[in-house]
Tab-separated table of C-alpha atoms in Angstrom:
chain	number	residue	atom	x	y	z
A	1	MET	CA	40.163	-33.204	-10.688
A	2	PRO	CA	38.398	-30.826	-8.233
A	3	ASN	CA	40.263	-27.622	-7.506
A	4	ARG	CA	41.424	-28.565	-4.017
A	5	SER	CA	44.872	-29.022	-2.480
A	6	LEU	CA	46.197	-32.508	-1.890
A	7	LEU	CA	46.370	-31.773	1.832
A	8	GLU	CA	42.618	-31.132	1.870
A	9	ILE	CA	42.060	-34.473	0.176
A	10	VAL	CA	44.177	-36.174	2.812
A	11	HIS	CA	42.342	-34.470	5.676
A	12	SER	CA	38.900	-35.265	4.262
A	13	GLU	CA	38.435	-38.114	1.801
A	14	LEU	CA	41.501	-40.211	2.666
A	15	ILE	CA	40.429	-40.315	6.289
A	16	LEU	CA	37.740	-42.728	5.151
A	17	THR	CA	40.350	-45.182	3.894
A	18	PRO	CA	41.895	-47.930	6.020
A	19	LEU	CA	44.575	-45.468	7.129
A	20	LEU	CA	42.050	-44.401	9.769
A	21	CYS	CA	42.913	-47.649	11.542
A	22	LEU	CA	46.458	-46.400	11.966
A	23	GLY	CA	45.396	-43.395	13.998
A	24	ARG	CA	45.067	-40.601	11.423
A	25	GLN	CA	42.485	-38.288	12.989
A	26	ALA	CA	40.637	-35.454	11.217
A	27	ALA	CA	37.142	-33.950	11.120
A	28	ILE	CA	35.037	-34.351	7.967
A	29	ASN	CA	31.879	-32.481	7.099
A	30	HIS	CA	28.686	-33.859	5.591
A	31	GLN	CA	29.442	-32.463	2.142
A	32	THR	CA	32.820	-34.239	1.994
A	33	PHE	CA	31.251	-37.471	3.248
A	34	MET	CA	28.613	-37.415	0.495
A	35	GLN	CA	31.215	-36.511	-2.111
A	36	PHE	CA	33.231	-39.584	-1.148
A	37	PHE	CA	30.346	-41.910	-1.953
A	38	VAL	CA	28.856	-40.007	-4.891
A	39	LYS	CA	31.994	-38.895	-6.715
A	40	PRO	CA	35.233	-40.178	-5.192
A	41	ASN	CA	38.423	-38.369	-6.060
A	42	PRO	CA	40.512	-40.045	-8.825
A	43	PHE	CA	43.561	-40.138	-6.546
A	44	LEU	CA	41.526	-42.024	-3.938
A	45	LYS	CA	40.462	-44.587	-6.535
A	46	LEU	CA	44.041	-45.026	-7.667
A	47	LEU	CA	45.126	-45.584	-4.058
A	48	SER	CA	42.287	-48.090	-3.603
A	49	PHE	CA	43.544	-50.077	-6.582
A	50	ARG	CA	47.066	-50.007	-5.209
A	51	VAL	CA	46.260	-51.137	-1.678
A	52	ILE	CA	43.927	-53.922	-2.821
A	53	ILE	CA	46.366	-55.383	-5.338
A	54	VAL	CA	49.156	-55.187	-2.748
A	55	LEU	CA	46.953	-57.057	-0.271
A	56	ALA	CA	46.314	-59.790	-2.829
A	57	TYR	CA	49.984	-60.101	-3.758
A	58	GLN	CA	51.171	-60.143	-0.142
A	59	ILE	CA	48.672	-62.810	0.876
A	60	MET	CA	49.893	-64.987	-1.989
A	61	ALA	CA	53.534	-64.298	-1.094
A	62	ILE	CA	53.151	-65.225	2.571
A	63	VAL	CA	51.190	-68.386	1.787
A	64	VAL	CA	53.573	-69.475	-0.972
A	65	GLY	CA	56.566	-69.062	1.354
A	66	TRP	CA	54.901	-71.150	4.056
A	67	HIS	CA	53.663	-73.687	1.484
A	68	ILE	CA	57.096	-74.213	-0.094
A	69	TYR	CA	58.965	-74.470	3.215
A	70	GLU	CA	56.325	-76.874	4.509
A	71	LEU	CA	56.947	-79.068	1.466
A	72	THR	CA	60.757	-78.863	1.356
A	73	HIS	CA	62.175	-77.478	4.640
A	74	ASP	CA	64.919	-75.998	2.444
A	75	THR	CA	66.051	-72.341	2.536
A	76	LEU	CA	67.245	-72.608	-1.060
A	77	ALA	CA	63.718	-73.588	-2.103
A	78	LEU	CA	62.511	-70.301	-0.583
A	79	GLY	CA	65.103	-68.452	-2.660
A	80	LEU	CA	63.922	-70.218	-5.817
A	81	VAL	CA	60.468	-68.658	-5.332
A	82	GLY	CA	62.077	-65.265	-5.943
A	83	LEU	CA	63.971	-66.552	-8.963
A	84	ALA	CA	60.806	-68.039	-10.473
A	85	GLU	CA	59.181	-64.599	-10.317
A	86	VAL	CA	62.079	-62.402	-11.350
A	87	VAL	CA	62.994	-64.181	-14.598
A	88	PRO	CA	59.663	-63.463	-16.360
A	89	TYR	CA	59.628	-60.028	-14.723
A	90	PHE	CA	62.975	-59.199	-16.331
A	91	CYS	CA	61.766	-60.503	-19.675
A	92	CYS	CA	58.584	-58.410	-19.670
A	93	ALA	CA	59.360	-55.199	-17.739
A	94	LEU	CA	60.819	-53.060	-20.536
A	95	PHE	CA	58.109	-54.119	-22.980
A	96	ALA	CA	55.479	-53.347	-20.329
A	97	GLY	CA	56.889	-49.824	-19.941
A	98	TYR	CA	56.750	-49.306	-23.706
A	99	ALA	CA	53.147	-50.560	-23.834
A	100	VAL	CA	52.025	-48.243	-21.027
A	101	ASP	CA	53.628	-45.198	-22.692
A	102	HIS	CA	52.056	-45.949	-26.084
A	103	HIS	CA	48.638	-47.355	-25.124
A	104	SER	CA	46.086	-47.256	-22.307
A	105	ARG	CA	47.708	-46.985	-18.890
A	106	ARG	CA	44.519	-48.046	-17.113
A	107	MET	CA	43.755	-51.163	-19.144
A	108	PHE	CA	47.224	-52.614	-18.692
A	109	GLY	CA	46.690	-52.266	-14.931
A	110	VAL	CA	43.432	-54.204	-15.278
A	111	PHE	CA	45.266	-56.845	-17.329
A	112	ALA	CA	47.792	-57.262	-14.501
A	113	CYS	CA	44.983	-57.765	-11.958
A	114	LEU	CA	43.463	-60.529	-14.091
A	115	MET	CA	46.862	-62.213	-14.435
A	116	LEU	CA	47.231	-62.281	-10.649
A	117	PHE	CA	43.671	-63.615	-10.375
A	118	LEU	CA	44.545	-66.587	-12.598
A	119	THR	CA	47.702	-67.193	-10.561
A	120	ALA	CA	45.739	-67.242	-7.301
A	121	LEU	CA	43.185	-69.652	-8.786
A	122	THR	CA	45.953	-72.037	-9.835
A	123	LEU	CA	47.523	-71.926	-6.384
A	124	THR	CA	44.103	-72.589	-4.845
A	125	ALA	CA	43.779	-75.708	-6.982
A	126	VAL	CA	47.273	-76.877	-5.988
A	127	ALA	CA	46.603	-76.388	-2.277
A	128	ALA	CA	43.263	-78.220	-2.543
A	129	GLY	CA	44.884	-81.172	-4.299
A	130	TRP	CA	42.848	-80.708	-7.466
A	131	ILE	CA	45.996	-80.776	-9.597
A	132	GLY	CA	48.252	-83.831	-9.673
A	133	GLY	CA	52.025	-83.954	-9.985
A	134	ASN	CA	54.741	-82.222	-7.987
A	135	PRO	CA	53.055	-79.340	-6.085
A	136	ALA	CA	56.323	-77.391	-5.782
A	137	LEU	CA	56.709	-77.275	-9.562
A	138	TRP	CA	53.125	-76.031	-9.957
A	139	ILE	CA	53.804	-73.330	-7.355
A	140	TYR	CA	56.958	-72.156	-9.123
A	141	GLY	CA	55.136	-72.120	-12.467
A	142	SER	CA	52.280	-70.071	-11.021
A	143	ILE	CA	54.687	-67.584	-9.467
A	144	ALA	CA	56.170	-67.023	-12.941
A	145	PHE	CA	52.823	-65.539	-14.002
A	146	THR	CA	53.011	-63.231	-10.981
A	147	GLY	CA	56.251	-61.857	-12.415
A	148	VAL	CA	54.517	-61.033	-15.710
A	149	ALA	CA	51.673	-59.258	-13.892
A	150	ARG	CA	54.024	-57.218	-11.696
A	151	ALA	CA	55.846	-55.968	-14.783
A	152	PHE	CA	52.706	-53.991	-15.714
A	153	ILE	CA	51.510	-52.840	-12.279
A	154	GLY	CA	54.363	-50.419	-11.529
A	155	PRO	CA	54.398	-48.574	-14.886
A	156	SER	CA	50.588	-48.325	-14.930
A	157	TYR	CA	50.422	-46.886	-11.414
A	158	SER	CA	53.289	-44.451	-12.011
A	159	ALA	CA	51.784	-43.129	-15.255
A	160	MET	CA	48.296	-42.696	-13.746
A	161	PHE	CA	49.782	-41.057	-10.630
A	162	ALA	CA	50.948	-38.171	-12.835
A	163	LEU	CA	47.541	-37.946	-14.568
A	164	VAL	CA	45.437	-37.482	-11.424
A	165	LEU	CA	47.730	-35.057	-9.559
A	166	GLN	CA	49.259	-31.663	-10.087
A	167	ARG	CA	53.040	-31.496	-10.089
A	168	GLU	CA	53.314	-29.449	-6.891
A	169	HIS	CA	51.537	-32.256	-5.004
A	170	TYR	CA	53.943	-35.029	-5.974
A	171	ALA	CA	56.041	-34.930	-2.792
A	172	ARG	CA	53.066	-35.164	-0.433
A	173	ALA	CA	51.320	-37.705	-2.657
A	174	SER	CA	54.417	-39.888	-2.657
A	175	GLY	CA	54.229	-39.994	1.140
A	176	ILE	CA	50.548	-40.916	1.029
A	177	GLY	CA	51.123	-43.496	-1.685
A	178	SER	CA	53.949	-45.026	0.316
A	179	ALA	CA	51.759	-45.188	3.435
A	180	VAL	CA	48.961	-46.890	1.497
A	181	PHE	CA	51.415	-49.317	-0.096
A	182	GLN	CA	52.973	-50.128	3.256
A	183	PHE	CA	49.514	-50.492	4.806
A	184	GLY	CA	48.997	-53.323	2.334
A	185	LEU	CA	52.333	-54.782	3.403
A	186	VAL	CA	51.173	-54.697	7.035
A	187	VAL	CA	47.713	-56.142	6.580
A	188	GLY	CA	48.430	-58.560	3.711
A	189	PRO	CA	50.942	-60.785	5.545
A	190	ALA	CA	48.856	-60.632	8.720
A	191	ILE	CA	45.745	-61.769	6.828
A	192	GLY	CA	47.745	-64.435	5.003
A	193	GLY	CA	49.240	-65.834	8.207
A	194	ILE	CA	45.893	-65.816	10.026
A	195	LEU	CA	44.096	-67.475	7.105
A	196	VAL	CA	46.707	-70.218	6.851
A	197	GLY	CA	46.589	-70.857	10.591
A	198	TRP	CA	42.802	-70.809	10.927
A	199	ALA	CA	41.332	-71.791	7.555
A	200	GLY	CA	44.176	-73.355	5.584
A	201	LYS	CA	46.177	-72.525	2.479
A	202	THR	CA	43.273	-73.119	0.069
A	203	ALA	CA	41.107	-70.454	1.711
A	204	ALA	CA	44.016	-67.996	1.813
A	205	TYR	CA	44.695	-68.374	-1.907
A	206	GLY	CA	40.956	-68.015	-2.596
A	207	VAL	CA	40.790	-64.716	-0.706
A	208	ALA	CA	43.737	-63.431	-2.741
A	209	ALA	CA	41.918	-64.334	-5.970
A	210	GLY	CA	38.846	-62.380	-4.869
A	211	LEU	CA	40.930	-59.315	-4.013
A	212	CYS	CA	42.487	-59.369	-7.493
A	213	LEU	CA	39.020	-59.034	-9.022
A	214	VAL	CA	38.129	-56.184	-6.630
A	215	ALA	CA	41.333	-54.345	-7.652
A	216	ALA	CA	40.409	-54.713	-11.330
A	217	VAL	CA	36.962	-53.230	-10.650
A	218	ALA	CA	38.483	-50.315	-8.709
A	219	LEU	CA	40.729	-49.473	-11.634
A	220	LEU	CA	37.937	-49.829	-14.190
A	221	SER	CA	35.901	-47.297	-12.181
A	222	LEU	CA	38.703	-44.720	-12.481
A	223	ARG	CA	37.724	-42.129	-15.061
A	224	VAL	CA	40.774	-40.187	-16.144
A	225	GLU	CA	41.570	-38.435	-19.409
A	226	GLU	CA	44.637	-40.121	-20.783
A	227	PRO	CA	46.933	-38.057	-23.032
A	228	PRO	CA	47.360	-39.013	-26.684
A	229	ALA	CA	49.619	-41.995	-27.162
A	230	ALA	CA	53.285	-41.188	-27.636
A	231	ALA	CA	54.473	-40.926	-31.197
A	232	SER	CA	54.835	-44.367	-32.679
A	233	ALA	CA	58.409	-45.571	-32.747
A	234	PRO	CA	60.050	-48.964	-33.194
A	235	ILE	CA	59.709	-50.760	-29.879
A	236	PHE	CA	63.417	-51.353	-29.312
A	237	THR	CA	64.263	-47.773	-30.295
A	238	SER	CA	61.736	-46.498	-27.760
A	239	ILE	CA	63.041	-48.795	-25.024
A	240	ALA	CA	66.610	-47.708	-25.773
A	241	GLU	CA	65.512	-44.070	-25.424
A	242	GLY	CA	64.259	-44.782	-21.901
A	243	LEU	CA	67.461	-46.609	-20.989
A	244	ARG	CA	69.613	-43.723	-22.261
A	245	PHE	CA	67.605	-41.247	-20.198
A	246	VAL	CA	68.045	-43.225	-16.970
A	247	PHE	CA	71.719	-44.062	-17.440
A	248	SER	CA	72.607	-40.484	-18.383
A	249	ASN	CA	70.887	-39.046	-15.288
A	250	GLN	CA	73.202	-39.433	-12.284
A	251	ILE	CA	70.484	-38.603	-9.771
A	252	ILE	CA	67.925	-41.154	-11.000
A	253	LEU	CA	70.553	-43.802	-11.686
A	254	GLY	CA	72.183	-43.263	-8.288
A	255	ALA	CA	68.877	-43.465	-6.390
A	256	GLN	CA	67.779	-46.598	-8.216
A	257	SER	CA	71.148	-48.332	-7.889
A	258	LEU	CA	71.306	-47.512	-4.174
A	259	ASP	CA	67.983	-49.165	-3.426
A	260	MET	CA	68.631	-52.080	-5.775
A	261	PHE	CA	71.841	-53.196	-4.110
A	262	ALA	CA	70.554	-52.413	-0.608
A	263	VAL	CA	67.521	-54.655	-1.134
A	264	LEU	CA	69.579	-57.260	-2.978
A	265	PHE	CA	71.960	-57.722	-0.051
A	266	GLY	CA	69.999	-56.406	2.922
A	267	GLY	CA	66.622	-58.129	2.689
A	268	ALA	CA	65.883	-60.806	5.283
A	269	VAL	CA	62.143	-61.103	4.601
A	270	SER	CA	62.433	-64.075	2.246
A	271	MET	CA	64.167	-66.089	4.999
A	272	LEU	CA	61.500	-65.379	7.627
A	273	PRO	CA	59.827	-68.819	7.313
A	274	ALA	CA	63.188	-70.377	8.249
A	275	PHE	CA	63.683	-67.955	11.182
A	276	ILE	CA	60.162	-68.746	12.412
A	277	HIS	CA	60.639	-72.517	12.134
A	278	ASP	CA	64.215	-72.881	13.330
A	279	ILE	CA	64.992	-69.938	15.663
A	280	PHE	CA	61.798	-68.400	17.051
A	281	HIS	CA	59.654	-71.602	16.935
A	282	TYR	CA	56.391	-69.864	16.076
A	283	GLY	CA	53.581	-70.889	13.718
A	284	PRO	CA	52.245	-69.144	10.586
A	285	GLU	CA	50.720	-66.368	12.721
A	286	GLY	CA	54.221	-65.435	13.874
A	287	LEU	CA	55.366	-65.375	10.265
A	288	GLY	CA	52.564	-62.955	9.436
A	289	ILE	CA	53.559	-60.680	12.330
A	290	LEU	CA	57.236	-60.498	11.363
A	291	ARG	CA	56.449	-60.171	7.660
A	292	ALA	CA	54.212	-57.197	8.467
A	293	ALA	CA	56.587	-55.554	10.972
A	294	PRO	CA	58.707	-53.555	8.459
A	295	ALA	CA	55.569	-52.150	6.903
A	296	VAL	CA	54.305	-50.889	10.274
A	297	GLY	CA	57.315	-48.599	10.502
A	298	ALA	CA	56.998	-47.609	6.866
A	299	VAL	CA	53.303	-46.716	7.204
A	300	VAL	CA	53.985	-44.356	10.090
A	301	THR	CA	56.879	-42.824	8.157
A	302	GLY	CA	54.746	-42.352	5.049
A	303	LEU	CA	52.036	-40.562	7.025
A	304	VAL	CA	54.571	-38.277	8.703
A	305	LEU	CA	56.222	-37.434	5.371
A	306	ALA	CA	52.838	-36.766	3.771
A	307	ARG	CA	52.250	-34.117	6.443
A	308	HIS	CA	55.864	-32.879	6.586
A	309	PRO	CA	57.557	-33.666	3.256
A	310	ILE	CA	61.351	-33.551	3.051
A	311	ASN	CA	62.588	-30.753	0.791
A	312	LEU	CA	66.023	-29.917	2.199
A	313	HIS	CA	69.011	-32.272	1.972
A	314	ALA	CA	66.990	-34.908	0.109
A	315	GLY	CA	70.068	-36.804	-1.044
A	316	ARG	CA	71.560	-36.991	2.440
A	317	TRP	CA	68.256	-38.222	3.869
A	318	LEU	CA	68.128	-40.966	1.235
A	319	LEU	CA	71.668	-42.172	1.941
A	320	THR	CA	71.167	-42.052	5.720
A	321	ALA	CA	67.905	-44.005	5.483
A	322	VAL	CA	69.468	-46.832	3.475
A	323	ALA	CA	72.415	-47.005	5.892
A	324	GLY	CA	69.950	-47.251	8.777
A	325	PHE	CA	68.234	-50.116	6.959
A	326	GLY	CA	71.538	-51.998	6.834
A	327	PHE	CA	72.129	-51.559	10.579
A	328	CYS	CA	68.589	-52.815	11.306
A	329	MET	CA	69.218	-55.990	9.298
A	330	ILE	CA	72.315	-56.703	11.385
A	331	PHE	CA	70.332	-56.060	14.584
A	332	PHE	CA	67.610	-58.466	13.391
A	333	ALA	CA	70.091	-61.217	12.520
A	334	ILE	CA	71.720	-61.252	15.964
A	335	SER	CA	68.360	-61.213	17.797
A	336	THR	CA	67.156	-64.460	19.331
A	337	ASN	CA	63.961	-63.063	20.867
A	338	PHE	CA	60.869	-62.925	18.633
A	339	TRP	CA	59.707	-59.486	19.801
A	340	VAL	CA	63.177	-57.926	19.686
A	341	ALA	CA	63.484	-59.170	16.112
A	342	GLY	CA	60.094	-57.617	15.384
A	343	LEU	CA	61.321	-54.261	16.732
A	344	ALA	CA	64.371	-54.447	14.477
A	345	LEU	CA	62.120	-55.046	11.483
A	346	ILE	CA	59.841	-52.132	12.444
A	347	LEU	CA	62.864	-49.819	12.563
A	348	SER	CA	64.014	-51.166	9.201
A	349	GLY	CA	60.585	-50.195	7.866
A	350	VAL	CA	61.023	-46.630	9.136
A	351	CYS	CA	64.295	-46.352	7.222
A	352	ASP	CA	62.833	-48.031	4.159
A	353	GLY	CA	59.817	-45.705	4.261
A	354	VAL	CA	62.059	-42.631	4.028
A	355	SER	CA	63.997	-44.242	1.178
A	356	VAL	CA	60.872	-45.175	-0.795
A	357	VAL	CA	59.265	-41.744	-0.478
A	358	MET	CA	62.448	-39.931	-1.480
A	359	ARG	CA	63.138	-42.215	-4.435
A	360	THR	CA	59.535	-42.046	-5.673
A	361	THR	CA	59.477	-38.247	-5.452
A	362	ILE	CA	62.793	-37.952	-7.278
A	363	MET	CA	61.613	-40.245	-10.064
A	364	GLN	CA	58.276	-38.458	-10.509
A	365	LEU	CA	59.837	-34.977	-10.581
A	366	ALA	CA	62.752	-35.874	-12.855
A	367	THR	CA	60.866	-37.938	-15.468
A	368	PRO	CA	59.202	-36.404	-18.568
A	369	ASP	CA	55.503	-37.294	-18.923
A	370	ALA	CA	56.004	-39.144	-22.213
A	371	MET	CA	58.552	-41.518	-20.644
A	372	ARG	CA	56.907	-42.384	-17.320
A	373	GLY	CA	56.021	-45.941	-18.294
A	374	ARG	CA	59.499	-46.801	-19.529
A	375	VAL	CA	61.323	-45.104	-16.646
A	376	SER	CA	59.019	-46.807	-14.125
A	377	ALA	CA	59.683	-50.160	-15.813
A	378	ILE	CA	63.440	-49.593	-15.578
A	379	ASN	CA	62.986	-48.561	-11.951
A	380	GLY	CA	61.065	-51.791	-11.430
A	381	ILE	CA	63.972	-53.800	-12.824
A	382	PHE	CA	66.341	-51.979	-10.483
A	383	ILE	CA	64.122	-52.063	-7.397
A	384	GLY	CA	61.256	-54.520	-7.779
A	385	SER	CA	63.283	-57.380	-9.182
A	386	SER	CA	65.954	-56.921	-6.522
A	387	ASN	CA	63.485	-58.292	-3.962
A	388	GLU	CA	63.288	-61.580	-5.846
A	389	LEU	CA	66.999	-61.671	-6.694
A	390	GLY	CA	67.660	-60.802	-3.072
A	391	ALA	CA	65.539	-63.768	-2.028
A	392	PHE	CA	67.612	-66.020	-4.283
A	393	GLU	CA	70.868	-64.509	-2.961
A	394	SER	CA	69.651	-64.918	0.617
A	395	GLY	CA	68.810	-68.571	-0.009
A	396	ILE	CA	72.281	-69.301	-1.387
A	397	ALA	CA	74.010	-67.283	1.365
A	398	ALA	CA	71.990	-69.050	4.059
A	399	ARG	CA	72.961	-72.424	2.597
A	400	LEU	CA	76.669	-71.478	2.534
A	401	MET	CA	77.030	-69.379	5.707
A	402	GLY	CA	74.117	-70.323	7.886
A	403	LEU	CA	70.881	-68.422	8.443
A	404	ALA	CA	71.834	-65.591	10.823
A	405	PRO	CA	75.387	-65.015	9.461
A	406	SER	CA	74.016	-64.606	5.941
A	407	VAL	CA	71.748	-61.750	7.084
A	408	VAL	CA	74.618	-60.061	8.953
A	409	PHE	CA	76.673	-60.291	5.758
A	410	GLY	CA	73.822	-58.670	3.827
A	411	GLY	CA	73.619	-55.767	6.287
A	412	VAL	CA	77.351	-55.119	6.021
A	413	MET	CA	77.116	-55.173	2.214
A	414	THR	CA	74.274	-52.626	2.396
A	415	LEU	CA	76.487	-50.234	4.353
A	416	THR	CA	79.228	-50.738	1.764
A	417	VAL	CA	76.806	-49.877	-1.049
A	418	VAL	CA	75.794	-46.642	0.719
A	419	ALA	CA	79.420	-45.569	1.063
A	420	ALA	CA	80.118	-46.350	-2.602
A	421	THR	CA	77.024	-44.461	-3.813
A	422	ALA	CA	77.885	-41.395	-1.735
A	423	LYS	CA	81.317	-41.376	-3.355
A	424	LEU	CA	80.332	-42.135	-6.966
A	425	ALA	CA	77.107	-40.048	-7.200
A	426	PRO	CA	77.916	-36.592	-5.749
A	427	LYS	CA	74.877	-35.008	-7.466
A	428	LEU	CA	72.602	-37.369	-5.560
A	429	ARG	CA	74.459	-36.759	-2.298
A	430	ARG	CA	74.020	-32.983	-2.652
A	431	LEU	CA	70.463	-33.128	-4.058
A	432	GLU	CA	67.814	-30.592	-3.008
A	433	LEU	CA	64.325	-31.339	-4.352
A	434	HIS	CA	63.763	-27.778	-5.592
A	435	GLN	CA	66.479	-28.441	-8.170
A	436	LEU	CA	64.114	-30.850	-9.961
A	437	HIS	CA	61.080	-28.537	-10.250
């Protein structure tokens, strides 16, 4: 990696990324411009892989949600999409972390891209009517493969993140990485909604398939010297070592548990197709707007934290951000105006952006290099799978309580989780980031 600070990279090379569209202004000289095209920075390539694969996944997610609700008009069916993904994710995540720690981090990321490519192709065939039978069952089966692919993406990215950056840059890089990730969450749903409205579900799934291949190429172009594989150990012994590390570390365990339960109870995104159909009376374009709204707030937050990283009172910031997320979910649930609901979701993204950056920084600083794959996989089970379990929980709650009351209930439960975490994890509550260096 060239001997330059991360801030210089942000001010020069990253300005050429799509983040420019969000208003990040900086001057670049001719030498930096040529360097971008001739020899891009490894961190930039890693971010390119991340944003492209997020775009592909989000397009598929938005189209699948619309597709399923169009077929069933059932909120529980929307929740079952999350369940179909999380079961294989749970089954594969720990083994994926072990594989990344003991073999090539980069190639397992490429493998995940190809898995998502095959999923998108299958969904394209279903939407086009090329496959007979019950289309909902084919959709659920395809989403199961998405769960397998996601099990490898997080550990691969986390392990390569530490390979292309110096330790003192982790806090700023986490902010940049969060902004890039959230940029994908903004643009992906918007593209998915527009494609469904203008060109149909088949075209939308086809675009997602193409993006999966582009992400694989971006990762294959990344040239990074991977460390020797970790000492060979029985697979279950190695996985148990990672579990012991996480569960014996109050700070990591507290941060992961906080986000897991907050997302499990506080997420309303999976129910957006129902809100669009039944409350706001918009089409798929409206679904894309609301699905992207939280990420708009998170992108801005990520950019601000990349420039001004939080070092003091990190634990308090994390707890406050998750509490704010809970309040935003309640605000969204009681809104009956489309644009007011969008504002509530933007504010929820601001809170979520702070939470993501803080949690990512804590995990990167507190994890030994040899265990990054396994710890990231465990983090994925805590955090990533909670989105899908949260979708399932939201579907059941909406069936039992009604749509808006179920989201209010989730927001109240999020606030309860914050209070419990503050009480049970005092080390996290009092955390200062310099304690982890």
